[in-house]
C-alpha cells in the first residue's frame, strides 16, 4: 500500500470497466486521482466508491476527442 502516495493520476473512462478499476487501484495505493468520463452517473459512482474507501478524487466530464476539453482538464 502507498506505492503512489503523493502522486496525481489522470484516468479517462473512469465511469466503468477498466477505467474504474484503475481509479480504485490507484486511489487504494495513495494517489490523488483525477477521473474523467462522459458518463456522469458512472463517474459519480466511481467517486463514491473511492471516497467510501477513504481515497481522494476529483472528477470531470470529458469527451477525450475534444482537444479544448483536454486543455481545461489539465
XYZ file of C-alpha atoms in Angstrom:
74
model
C 0.000 0.000 0.000
C 1.132 3.570 -0.678
C 3.179 2.854 -3.805
C 1.917 6.050 -5.459
C 1.344 8.154 -2.371
C 1.707 11.848 -3.104
C 1.266 11.344 -6.863
C -1.536 12.553 -9.127
C -3.017 10.086 -11.608
C -5.271 11.027 -14.542
C -7.656 8.282 -15.656
C -10.062 8.582 -18.585
C -13.052 6.300 -18.976
C -13.300 6.221 -15.199
C -17.059 5.655 -15.096
C -16.871 1.884 -15.579
C -14.813 -1.137 -16.532
C -11.040 -0.919 -16.758
C -11.069 2.825 -16.097
C -12.979 2.389 -12.851
C -10.689 -0.460 -11.852
C -7.626 1.705 -12.470
C -9.098 4.538 -10.406
C -9.871 2.248 -7.484
C -6.425 0.634 -7.566
C -4.579 3.947 -7.807
C -6.626 5.522 -5.024
C -6.063 2.475 -2.818
C -2.328 2.932 -3.336
C -2.488 6.567 -2.202
C -2.730 8.566 -5.424
C -4.934 11.625 -5.799
C -6.968 10.592 -8.824
C -8.305 12.932 -11.483
C -11.058 10.879 -13.104
C -12.861 11.752 -16.331
C -15.686 10.288 -18.394
C -18.705 11.271 -20.468
C -20.872 9.002 -18.290
C -21.835 11.332 -15.428
C -23.680 8.658 -13.454
C -20.870 6.125 -13.728
C -18.289 8.746 -12.837
C -20.264 9.704 -9.727
C -20.484 6.032 -8.713
C -16.718 5.665 -9.104
C -16.149 8.784 -7.000
C -18.483 7.480 -4.295
C -16.537 4.205 -4.139
C -13.202 5.999 -3.838
C -14.476 8.350 -1.129
C -16.095 5.477 0.806
C -12.698 3.764 0.889
C -11.002 6.951 2.132
C -9.372 7.907 -1.164
C -9.013 11.288 -2.837
C -10.591 12.025 -6.205
C -11.616 14.889 -8.468
C -13.998 14.220 -11.337
C -14.535 15.991 -14.642
C -16.918 15.382 -17.513
C -14.692 14.906 -20.537
C -15.050 13.759 -24.114
C -11.488 12.667 -24.891
C -11.951 13.589 -28.554
C -12.237 17.289 -27.624
C -8.820 18.948 -27.688
C -10.197 22.033 -25.926
C -11.565 19.932 -23.085
C -8.151 18.278 -22.593
C -6.651 21.717 -22.023
C -9.348 22.520 -19.458
C -8.923 19.245 -17.579
C -5.134 19.514 -17.432
